[in-house]
Tab-separated table of C-alpha atoms in Angstrom:
chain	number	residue	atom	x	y	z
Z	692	UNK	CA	-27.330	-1.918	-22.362
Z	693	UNK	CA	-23.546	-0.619	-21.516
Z	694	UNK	CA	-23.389	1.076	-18.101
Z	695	UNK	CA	-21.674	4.867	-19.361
Z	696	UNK	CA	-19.179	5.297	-15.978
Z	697	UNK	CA	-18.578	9.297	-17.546
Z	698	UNK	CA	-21.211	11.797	-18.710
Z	699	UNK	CA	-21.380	11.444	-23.073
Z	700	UNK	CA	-20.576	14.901	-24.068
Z	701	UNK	CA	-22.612	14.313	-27.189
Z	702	UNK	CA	-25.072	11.802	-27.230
Z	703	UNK	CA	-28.083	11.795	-30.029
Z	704	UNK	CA	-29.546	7.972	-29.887
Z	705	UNK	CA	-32.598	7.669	-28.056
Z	706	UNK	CA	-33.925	5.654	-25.480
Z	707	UNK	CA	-37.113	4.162	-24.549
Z	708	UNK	CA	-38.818	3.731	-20.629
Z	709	UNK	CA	-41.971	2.668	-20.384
Z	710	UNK	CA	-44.038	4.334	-23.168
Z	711	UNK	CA	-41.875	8.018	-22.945
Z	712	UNK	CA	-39.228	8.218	-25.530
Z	713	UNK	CA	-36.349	10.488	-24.668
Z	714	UNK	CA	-34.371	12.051	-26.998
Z	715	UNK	CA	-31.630	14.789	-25.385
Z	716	UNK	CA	-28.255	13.702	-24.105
Z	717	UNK	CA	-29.746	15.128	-20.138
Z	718	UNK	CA	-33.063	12.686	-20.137
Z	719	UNK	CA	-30.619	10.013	-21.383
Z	720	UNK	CA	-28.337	10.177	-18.683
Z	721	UNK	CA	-30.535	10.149	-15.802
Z	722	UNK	CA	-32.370	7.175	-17.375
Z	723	UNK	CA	-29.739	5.084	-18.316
Z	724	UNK	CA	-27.739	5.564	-14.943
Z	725	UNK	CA	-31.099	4.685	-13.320
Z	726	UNK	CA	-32.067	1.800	-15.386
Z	727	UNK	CA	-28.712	0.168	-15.861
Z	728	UNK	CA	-28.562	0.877	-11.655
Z	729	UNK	CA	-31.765	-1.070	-10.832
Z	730	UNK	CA	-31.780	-3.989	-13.883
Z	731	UNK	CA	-28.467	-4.420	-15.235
Z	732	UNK	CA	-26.515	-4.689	-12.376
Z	733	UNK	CA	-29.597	-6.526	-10.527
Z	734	UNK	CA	-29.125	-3.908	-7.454
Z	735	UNK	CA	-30.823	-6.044	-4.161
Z	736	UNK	CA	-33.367	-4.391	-1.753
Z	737	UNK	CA	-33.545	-5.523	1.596
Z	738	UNK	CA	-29.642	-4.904	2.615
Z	739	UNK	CA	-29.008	-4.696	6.581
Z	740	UNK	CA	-28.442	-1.700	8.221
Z	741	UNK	CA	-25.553	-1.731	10.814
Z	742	UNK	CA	-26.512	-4.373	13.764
Z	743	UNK	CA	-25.474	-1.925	16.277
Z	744	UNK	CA	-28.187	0.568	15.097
Z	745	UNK	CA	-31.343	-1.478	14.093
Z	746	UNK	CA	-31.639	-4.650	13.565
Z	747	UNK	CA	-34.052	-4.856	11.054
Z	748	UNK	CA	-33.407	-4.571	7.430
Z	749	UNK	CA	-33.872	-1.392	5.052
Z	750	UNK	CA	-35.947	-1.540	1.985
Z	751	UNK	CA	-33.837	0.874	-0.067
Z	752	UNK	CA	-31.610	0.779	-2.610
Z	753	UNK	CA	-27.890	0.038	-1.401
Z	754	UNK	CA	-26.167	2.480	-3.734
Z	755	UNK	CA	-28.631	5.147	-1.893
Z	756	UNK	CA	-27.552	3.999	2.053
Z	757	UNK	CA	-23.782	2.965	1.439
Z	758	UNK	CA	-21.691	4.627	3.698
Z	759	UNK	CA	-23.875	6.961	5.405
Z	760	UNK	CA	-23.297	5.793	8.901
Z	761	UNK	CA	-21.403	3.540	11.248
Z	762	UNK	CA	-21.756	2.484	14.322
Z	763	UNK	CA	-20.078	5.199	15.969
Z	764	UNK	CA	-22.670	7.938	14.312
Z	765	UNK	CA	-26.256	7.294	13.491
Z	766	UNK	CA	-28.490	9.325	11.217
Z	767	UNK	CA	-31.016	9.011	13.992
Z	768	UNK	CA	-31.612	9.389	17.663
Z	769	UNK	CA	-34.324	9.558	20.095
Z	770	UNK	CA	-35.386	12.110	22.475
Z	771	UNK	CA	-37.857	13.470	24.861
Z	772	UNK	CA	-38.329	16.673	22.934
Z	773	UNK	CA	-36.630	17.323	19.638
Z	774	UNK	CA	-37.709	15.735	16.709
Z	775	UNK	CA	-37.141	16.189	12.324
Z	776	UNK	CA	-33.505	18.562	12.430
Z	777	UNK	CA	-33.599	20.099	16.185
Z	778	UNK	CA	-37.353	20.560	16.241
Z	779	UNK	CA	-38.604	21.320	19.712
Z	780	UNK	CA	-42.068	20.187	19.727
Z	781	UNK	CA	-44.495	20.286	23.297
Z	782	UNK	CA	-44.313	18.158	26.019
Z	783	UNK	CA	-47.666	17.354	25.284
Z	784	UNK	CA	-47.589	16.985	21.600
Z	785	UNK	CA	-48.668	19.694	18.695
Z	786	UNK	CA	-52.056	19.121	17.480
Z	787	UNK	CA	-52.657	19.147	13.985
Z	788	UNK	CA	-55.398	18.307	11.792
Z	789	UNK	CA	-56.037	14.745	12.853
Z	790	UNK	CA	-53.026	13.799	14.344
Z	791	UNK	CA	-51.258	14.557	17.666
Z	792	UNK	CA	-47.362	15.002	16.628
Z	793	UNK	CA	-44.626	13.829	19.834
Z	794	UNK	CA	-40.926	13.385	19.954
Z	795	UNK	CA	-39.458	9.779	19.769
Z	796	UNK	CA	-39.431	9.922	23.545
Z	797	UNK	CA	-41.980	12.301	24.751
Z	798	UNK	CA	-42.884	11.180	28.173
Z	799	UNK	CA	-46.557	12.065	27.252
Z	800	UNK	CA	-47.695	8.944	24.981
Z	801	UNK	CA	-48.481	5.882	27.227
Z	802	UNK	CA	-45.602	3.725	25.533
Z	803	UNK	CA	-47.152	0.955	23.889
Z	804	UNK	CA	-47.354	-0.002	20.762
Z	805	UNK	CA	-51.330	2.119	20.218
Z	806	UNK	CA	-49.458	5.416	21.957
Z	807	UNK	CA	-53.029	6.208	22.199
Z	808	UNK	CA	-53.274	9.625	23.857
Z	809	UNK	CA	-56.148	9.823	26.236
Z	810	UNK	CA	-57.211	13.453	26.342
Z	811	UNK	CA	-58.569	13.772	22.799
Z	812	UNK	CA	-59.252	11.758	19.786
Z	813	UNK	CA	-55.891	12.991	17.996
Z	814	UNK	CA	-53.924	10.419	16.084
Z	815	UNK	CA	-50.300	10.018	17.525
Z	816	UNK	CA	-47.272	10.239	15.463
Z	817	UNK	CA	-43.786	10.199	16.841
Z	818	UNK	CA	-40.766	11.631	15.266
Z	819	UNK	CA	-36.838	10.851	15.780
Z	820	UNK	CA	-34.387	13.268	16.076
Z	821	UNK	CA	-32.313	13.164	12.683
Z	822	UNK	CA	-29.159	15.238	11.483
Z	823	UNK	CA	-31.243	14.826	7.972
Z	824	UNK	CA	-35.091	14.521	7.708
Z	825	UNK	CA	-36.775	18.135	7.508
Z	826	UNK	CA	-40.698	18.220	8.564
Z	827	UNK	CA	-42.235	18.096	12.083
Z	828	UNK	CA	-45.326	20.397	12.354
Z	829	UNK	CA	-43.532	23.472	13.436
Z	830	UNK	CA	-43.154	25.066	9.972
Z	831	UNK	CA	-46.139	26.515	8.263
Z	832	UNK	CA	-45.954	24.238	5.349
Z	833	UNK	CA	-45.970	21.490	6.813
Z	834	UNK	CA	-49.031	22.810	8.718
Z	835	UNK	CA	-50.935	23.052	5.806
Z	836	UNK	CA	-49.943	19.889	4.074
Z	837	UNK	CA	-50.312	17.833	7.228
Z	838	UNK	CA	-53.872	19.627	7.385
Z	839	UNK	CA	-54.668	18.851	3.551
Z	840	UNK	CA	-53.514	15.477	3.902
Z	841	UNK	CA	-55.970	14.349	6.812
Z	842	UNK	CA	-58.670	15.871	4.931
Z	843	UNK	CA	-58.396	14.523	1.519
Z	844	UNK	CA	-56.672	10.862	1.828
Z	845	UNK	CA	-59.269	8.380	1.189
Z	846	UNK	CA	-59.244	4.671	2.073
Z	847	UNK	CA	-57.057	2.982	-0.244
Z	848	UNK	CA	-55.152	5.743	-1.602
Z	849	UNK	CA	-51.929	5.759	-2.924
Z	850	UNK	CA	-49.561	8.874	-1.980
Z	851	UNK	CA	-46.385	10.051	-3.725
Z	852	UNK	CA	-44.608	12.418	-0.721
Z	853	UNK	CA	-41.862	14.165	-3.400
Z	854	UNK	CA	-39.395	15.922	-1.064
Z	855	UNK	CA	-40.501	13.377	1.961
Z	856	UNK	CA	-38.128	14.204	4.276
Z	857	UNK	CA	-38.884	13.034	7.880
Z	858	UNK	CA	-41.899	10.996	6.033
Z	859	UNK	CA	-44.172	12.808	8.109
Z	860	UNK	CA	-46.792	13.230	5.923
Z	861	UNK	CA	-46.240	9.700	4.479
Z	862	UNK	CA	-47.278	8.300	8.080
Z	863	UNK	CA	-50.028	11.012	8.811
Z	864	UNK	CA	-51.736	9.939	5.165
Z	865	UNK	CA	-51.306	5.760	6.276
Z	866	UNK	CA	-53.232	6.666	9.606
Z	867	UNK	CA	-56.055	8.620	7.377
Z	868	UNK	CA	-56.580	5.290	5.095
Z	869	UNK	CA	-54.055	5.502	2.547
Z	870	UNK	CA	-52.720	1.777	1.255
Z	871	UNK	CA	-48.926	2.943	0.335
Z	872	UNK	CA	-46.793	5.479	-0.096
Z	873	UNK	CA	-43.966	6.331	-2.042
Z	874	UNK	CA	-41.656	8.961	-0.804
Z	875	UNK	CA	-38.779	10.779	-3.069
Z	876	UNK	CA	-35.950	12.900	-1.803
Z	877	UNK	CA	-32.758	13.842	-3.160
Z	878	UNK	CA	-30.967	13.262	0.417
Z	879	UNK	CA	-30.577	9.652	1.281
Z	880	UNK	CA	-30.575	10.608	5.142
Z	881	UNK	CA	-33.918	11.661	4.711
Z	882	UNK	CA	-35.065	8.510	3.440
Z	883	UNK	CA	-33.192	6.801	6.321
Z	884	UNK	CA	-34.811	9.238	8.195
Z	885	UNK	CA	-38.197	8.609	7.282
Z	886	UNK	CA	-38.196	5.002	6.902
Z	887	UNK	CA	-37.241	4.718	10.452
Z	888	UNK	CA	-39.904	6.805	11.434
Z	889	UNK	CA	-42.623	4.429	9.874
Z	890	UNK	CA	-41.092	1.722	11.496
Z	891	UNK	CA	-41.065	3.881	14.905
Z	892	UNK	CA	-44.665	4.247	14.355
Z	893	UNK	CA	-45.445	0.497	13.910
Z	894	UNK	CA	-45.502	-0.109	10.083
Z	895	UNK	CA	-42.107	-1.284	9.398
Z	896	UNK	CA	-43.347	-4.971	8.526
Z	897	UNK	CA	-46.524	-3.952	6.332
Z	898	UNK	CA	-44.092	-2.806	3.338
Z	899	UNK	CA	-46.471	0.185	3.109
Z	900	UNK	CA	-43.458	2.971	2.769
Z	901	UNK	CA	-41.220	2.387	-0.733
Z	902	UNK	CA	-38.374	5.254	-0.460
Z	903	UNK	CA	-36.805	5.931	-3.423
Z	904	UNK	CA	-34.120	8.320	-4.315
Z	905	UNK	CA	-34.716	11.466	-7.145
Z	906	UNK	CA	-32.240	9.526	-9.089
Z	907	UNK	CA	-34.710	6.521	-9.210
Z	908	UNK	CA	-37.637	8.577	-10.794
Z	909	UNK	CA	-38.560	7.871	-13.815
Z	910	UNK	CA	-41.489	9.406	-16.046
Z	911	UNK	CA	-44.576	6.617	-15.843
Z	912	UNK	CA	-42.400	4.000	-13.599
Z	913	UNK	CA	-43.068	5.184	-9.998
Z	914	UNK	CA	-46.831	3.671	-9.648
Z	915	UNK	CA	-47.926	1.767	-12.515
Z	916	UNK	CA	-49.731	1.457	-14.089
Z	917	UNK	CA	-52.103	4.307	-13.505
Z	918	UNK	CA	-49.981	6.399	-11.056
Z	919	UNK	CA	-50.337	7.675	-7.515
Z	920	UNK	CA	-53.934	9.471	-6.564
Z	921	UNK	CA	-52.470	12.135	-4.689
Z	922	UNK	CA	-49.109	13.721	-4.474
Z	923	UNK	CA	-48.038	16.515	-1.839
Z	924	UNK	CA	-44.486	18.132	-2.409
Z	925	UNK	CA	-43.589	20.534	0.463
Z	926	UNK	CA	-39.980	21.976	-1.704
Z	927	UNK	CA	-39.020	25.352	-2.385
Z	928	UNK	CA	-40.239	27.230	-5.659
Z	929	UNK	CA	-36.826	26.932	-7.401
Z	930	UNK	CA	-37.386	22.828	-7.163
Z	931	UNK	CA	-40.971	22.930	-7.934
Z	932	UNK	CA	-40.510	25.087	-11.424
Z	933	UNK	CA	-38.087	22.994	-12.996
Z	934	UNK	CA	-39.601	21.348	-16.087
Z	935	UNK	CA	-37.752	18.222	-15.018
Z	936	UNK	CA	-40.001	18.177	-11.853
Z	937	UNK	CA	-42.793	18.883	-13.380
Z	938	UNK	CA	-42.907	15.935	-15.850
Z	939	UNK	CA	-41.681	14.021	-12.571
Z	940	UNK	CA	-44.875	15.028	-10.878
Z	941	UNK	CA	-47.395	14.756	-13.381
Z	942	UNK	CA	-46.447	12.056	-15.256
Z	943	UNK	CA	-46.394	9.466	-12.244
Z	944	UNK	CA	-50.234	10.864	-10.948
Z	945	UNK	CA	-52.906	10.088	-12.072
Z	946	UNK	CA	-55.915	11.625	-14.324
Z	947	UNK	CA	-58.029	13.288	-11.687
Z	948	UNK	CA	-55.435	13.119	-8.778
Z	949	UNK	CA	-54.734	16.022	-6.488
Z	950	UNK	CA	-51.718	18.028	-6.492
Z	951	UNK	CA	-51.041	19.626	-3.191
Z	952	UNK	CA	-47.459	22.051	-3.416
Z	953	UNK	CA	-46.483	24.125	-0.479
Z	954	UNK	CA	-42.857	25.579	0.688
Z	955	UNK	CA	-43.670	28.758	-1.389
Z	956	UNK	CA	-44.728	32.318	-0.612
Z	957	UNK	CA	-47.998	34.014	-1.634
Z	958	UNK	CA	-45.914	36.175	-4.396
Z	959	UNK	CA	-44.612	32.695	-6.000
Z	960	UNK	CA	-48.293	31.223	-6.327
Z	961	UNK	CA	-48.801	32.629	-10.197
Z	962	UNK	CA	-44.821	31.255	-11.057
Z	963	UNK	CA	-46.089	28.263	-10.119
Z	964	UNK	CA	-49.386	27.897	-11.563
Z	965	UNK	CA	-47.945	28.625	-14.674
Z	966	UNK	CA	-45.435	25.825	-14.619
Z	967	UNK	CA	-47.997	23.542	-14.041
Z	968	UNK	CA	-51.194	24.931	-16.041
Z	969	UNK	CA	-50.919	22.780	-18.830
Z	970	UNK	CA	-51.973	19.617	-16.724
Z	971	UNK	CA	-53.754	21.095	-13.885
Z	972	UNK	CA	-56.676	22.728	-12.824
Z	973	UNK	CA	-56.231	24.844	-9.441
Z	974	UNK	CA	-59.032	24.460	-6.531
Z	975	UNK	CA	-59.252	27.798	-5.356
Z	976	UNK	CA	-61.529	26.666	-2.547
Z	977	UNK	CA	-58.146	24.554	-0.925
Z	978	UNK	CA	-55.502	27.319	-1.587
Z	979	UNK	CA	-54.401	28.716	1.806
Z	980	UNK	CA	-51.936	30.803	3.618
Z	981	UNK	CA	-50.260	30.651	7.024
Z	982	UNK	CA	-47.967	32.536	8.828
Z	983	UNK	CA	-44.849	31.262	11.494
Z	984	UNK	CA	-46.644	33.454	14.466
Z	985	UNK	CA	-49.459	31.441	13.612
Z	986	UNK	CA	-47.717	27.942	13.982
Z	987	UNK	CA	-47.226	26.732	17.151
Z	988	UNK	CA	-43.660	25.878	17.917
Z	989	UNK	CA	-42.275	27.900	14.939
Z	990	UNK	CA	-40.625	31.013	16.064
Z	991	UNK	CA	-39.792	28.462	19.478
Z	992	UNK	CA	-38.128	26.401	17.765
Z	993	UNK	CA	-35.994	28.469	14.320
Z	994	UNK	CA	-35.838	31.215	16.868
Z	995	UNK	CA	-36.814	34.297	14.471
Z	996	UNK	CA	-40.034	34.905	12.452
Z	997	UNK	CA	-40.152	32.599	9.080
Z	998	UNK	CA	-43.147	34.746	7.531
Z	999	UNK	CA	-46.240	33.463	5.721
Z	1000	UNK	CA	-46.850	30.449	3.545
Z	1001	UNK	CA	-48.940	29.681	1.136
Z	1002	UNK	CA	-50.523	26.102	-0.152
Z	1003	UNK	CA	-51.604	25.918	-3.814
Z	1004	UNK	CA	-53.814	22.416	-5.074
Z	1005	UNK	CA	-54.537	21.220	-7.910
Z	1006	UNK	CA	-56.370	18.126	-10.178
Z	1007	UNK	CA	-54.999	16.880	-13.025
Z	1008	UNK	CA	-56.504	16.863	-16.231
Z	1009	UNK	CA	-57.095	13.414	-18.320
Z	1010	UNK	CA	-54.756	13.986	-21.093
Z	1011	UNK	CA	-53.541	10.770	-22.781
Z	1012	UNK	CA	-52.457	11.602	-26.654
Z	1013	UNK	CA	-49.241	11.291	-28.263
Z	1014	UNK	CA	-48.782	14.677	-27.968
Z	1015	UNK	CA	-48.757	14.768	-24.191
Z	1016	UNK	CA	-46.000	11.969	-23.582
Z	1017	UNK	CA	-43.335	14.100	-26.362
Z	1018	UNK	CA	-44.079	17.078	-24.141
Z	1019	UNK	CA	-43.451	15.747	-20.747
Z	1020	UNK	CA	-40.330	14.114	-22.146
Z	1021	UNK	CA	-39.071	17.568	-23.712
Z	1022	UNK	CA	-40.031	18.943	-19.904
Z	1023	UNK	CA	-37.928	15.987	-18.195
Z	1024	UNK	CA	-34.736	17.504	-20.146
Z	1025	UNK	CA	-35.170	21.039	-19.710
């Protein structure tokens, strides 16, 4: 296959990945730049990052982390208090669902390498400071995804975290028993982000995190062969509707996993059921809403009232035919 270095203003040959055929000149130039990306020009894994910021090596792609920092500005720092993009979270942590959430720094974990915390049973998580890497507790989607994480992860799960961002929810679902995750985001500084937080919370060695660009998602390819059991995307409505997101999404879960999709208002709940309706059946019994006044740390911390939040979940349906792979291909070109 010839790497195309210029968008084909008129392309009508076809191209297969996996078992999806795509047949537009959009689907055809997202998979070919990925594919000829990752197998043609034999792109390594495992590049260092700058020695003067961490010495250990990053698992993603090099195209994705070339150029984003040097030694004279990192993507990350540590502090006492803020954490995710300014953040401020408590001194002594914000309690959510299972998990106790702290700045990198926060004088209030004991330091070692547990950071149990000894007032409660609360699993600690700590967060870096980042100039890119969205998610630390004090919105109300995050809230409720942290929330429907802890209670739904199962031992030996696999997560896909689309729109990962600090990877917060990546490293809550590890604690709760998950075996993997793989977290997408169209901002490489989030992934930077967010691997660096697993690492700052002790799994950098397991290989348990895979980040992977948007660019890098593929329809089937993500977790083979079955797909991930759960996926939680915490990204505005305009993201979530797009057909190309939706195949995304669907295609790389599995039958029977569970959709959870927050970073929309109640009045956007129907827009979005629709959009995903043909694959999905909704649990009522998990939708919820939550407001910033609420959410502790939220108005503290964006400094004005955000509003109310809603979290929609879903299960996908077993749908296997012929007729399901042409339409999730027509969706991944729309």
């Amino acid at each position: 296959m010839k790497k195309r270095t210029t968008p084909c203003p008129c392309l009508l040959a076809t191209i297969t990945v996996g078992c999806v055929v795509f047949h537009t000149r959009d689907v055809l130039n997202l998979a070919v730049d990925a594919f000829a990306t990752q197998h043609q020009l034999s792109i390594r894994r495992n590049t260092h990052r700058s020695p003067q910021l961490h010495a250990k090596k990053s698992e993603l792609t090099d195209w994705v982390i070339a150029g984003l920092e040097d030694k004279n500005e990192s993507i990350t720092s540590s502090d006492p208090i803020k954490a995710g993009e300014g953040d401020s979270l408590p001194p002594n942590g914000l309690a959510i669902g299972k998990v106790r959430i702290f700045a990198s720094e926060s004088a209030d974990d004991d330091g070692d390498n547990n950071m149990q915390y000894n007032d409660d049973e609360l699993i600690p998580i700590r967060l870096l400071a980042a100039r890119n890497g969205w998610g630390s507790g004090v919105h109300p989607t995050t809230r409720l995804c942290l929330e429907w994480i802890c209670d739904n992860t199962r031992d030996g799960d696999i997560l896909l975290d689309y729109g990962c961002g600090s990877g917060i929810l990546s490293i809550a679902s590890i604690h709760m028993g998950a075996s993997r995750c793989i977290g997408v985001d169209v901002e490489a500084e989030a992934l930077v982000t967010a691997e660096r937080n697993f690492e700052l919370n002790g799994f950098s060695a397991d290989g348990r995190f895979q980040g992977l660009h948007t660019r890098e998602v593929l329809p089937y390819e993500v977790c083979p062969p079955r797909g991930a059991s759960l996926c939680v995307a915490n990204i505005l409505i305009g993201q979530l509707v797009r057909p190309s997101m939706v195949a995304a999404i669907t295609t790389n879960l599995e039958d029977g996993g569970l959709l959870c999709l927050s970073g929309i208002r109640p009045g956007e709940v129907d827009s979005l059921k629709v959009a995903y309706n043909d694959s999905f059946d909704w649990l009522d019994e998990q939708y919820a809403e939550l407001s910033a006044t609420e959410t502790v740390g939220s108005i503290e911390s964006y400094g004005f009232d955000c509003g109310i939040w809603a979290r929609l979940v879903g299960k996908k349906r077993a749908c296997d035919d012929a007729s399901f792979v042409e339409q999730m291909s027509e969706l991944a070109v729309s």
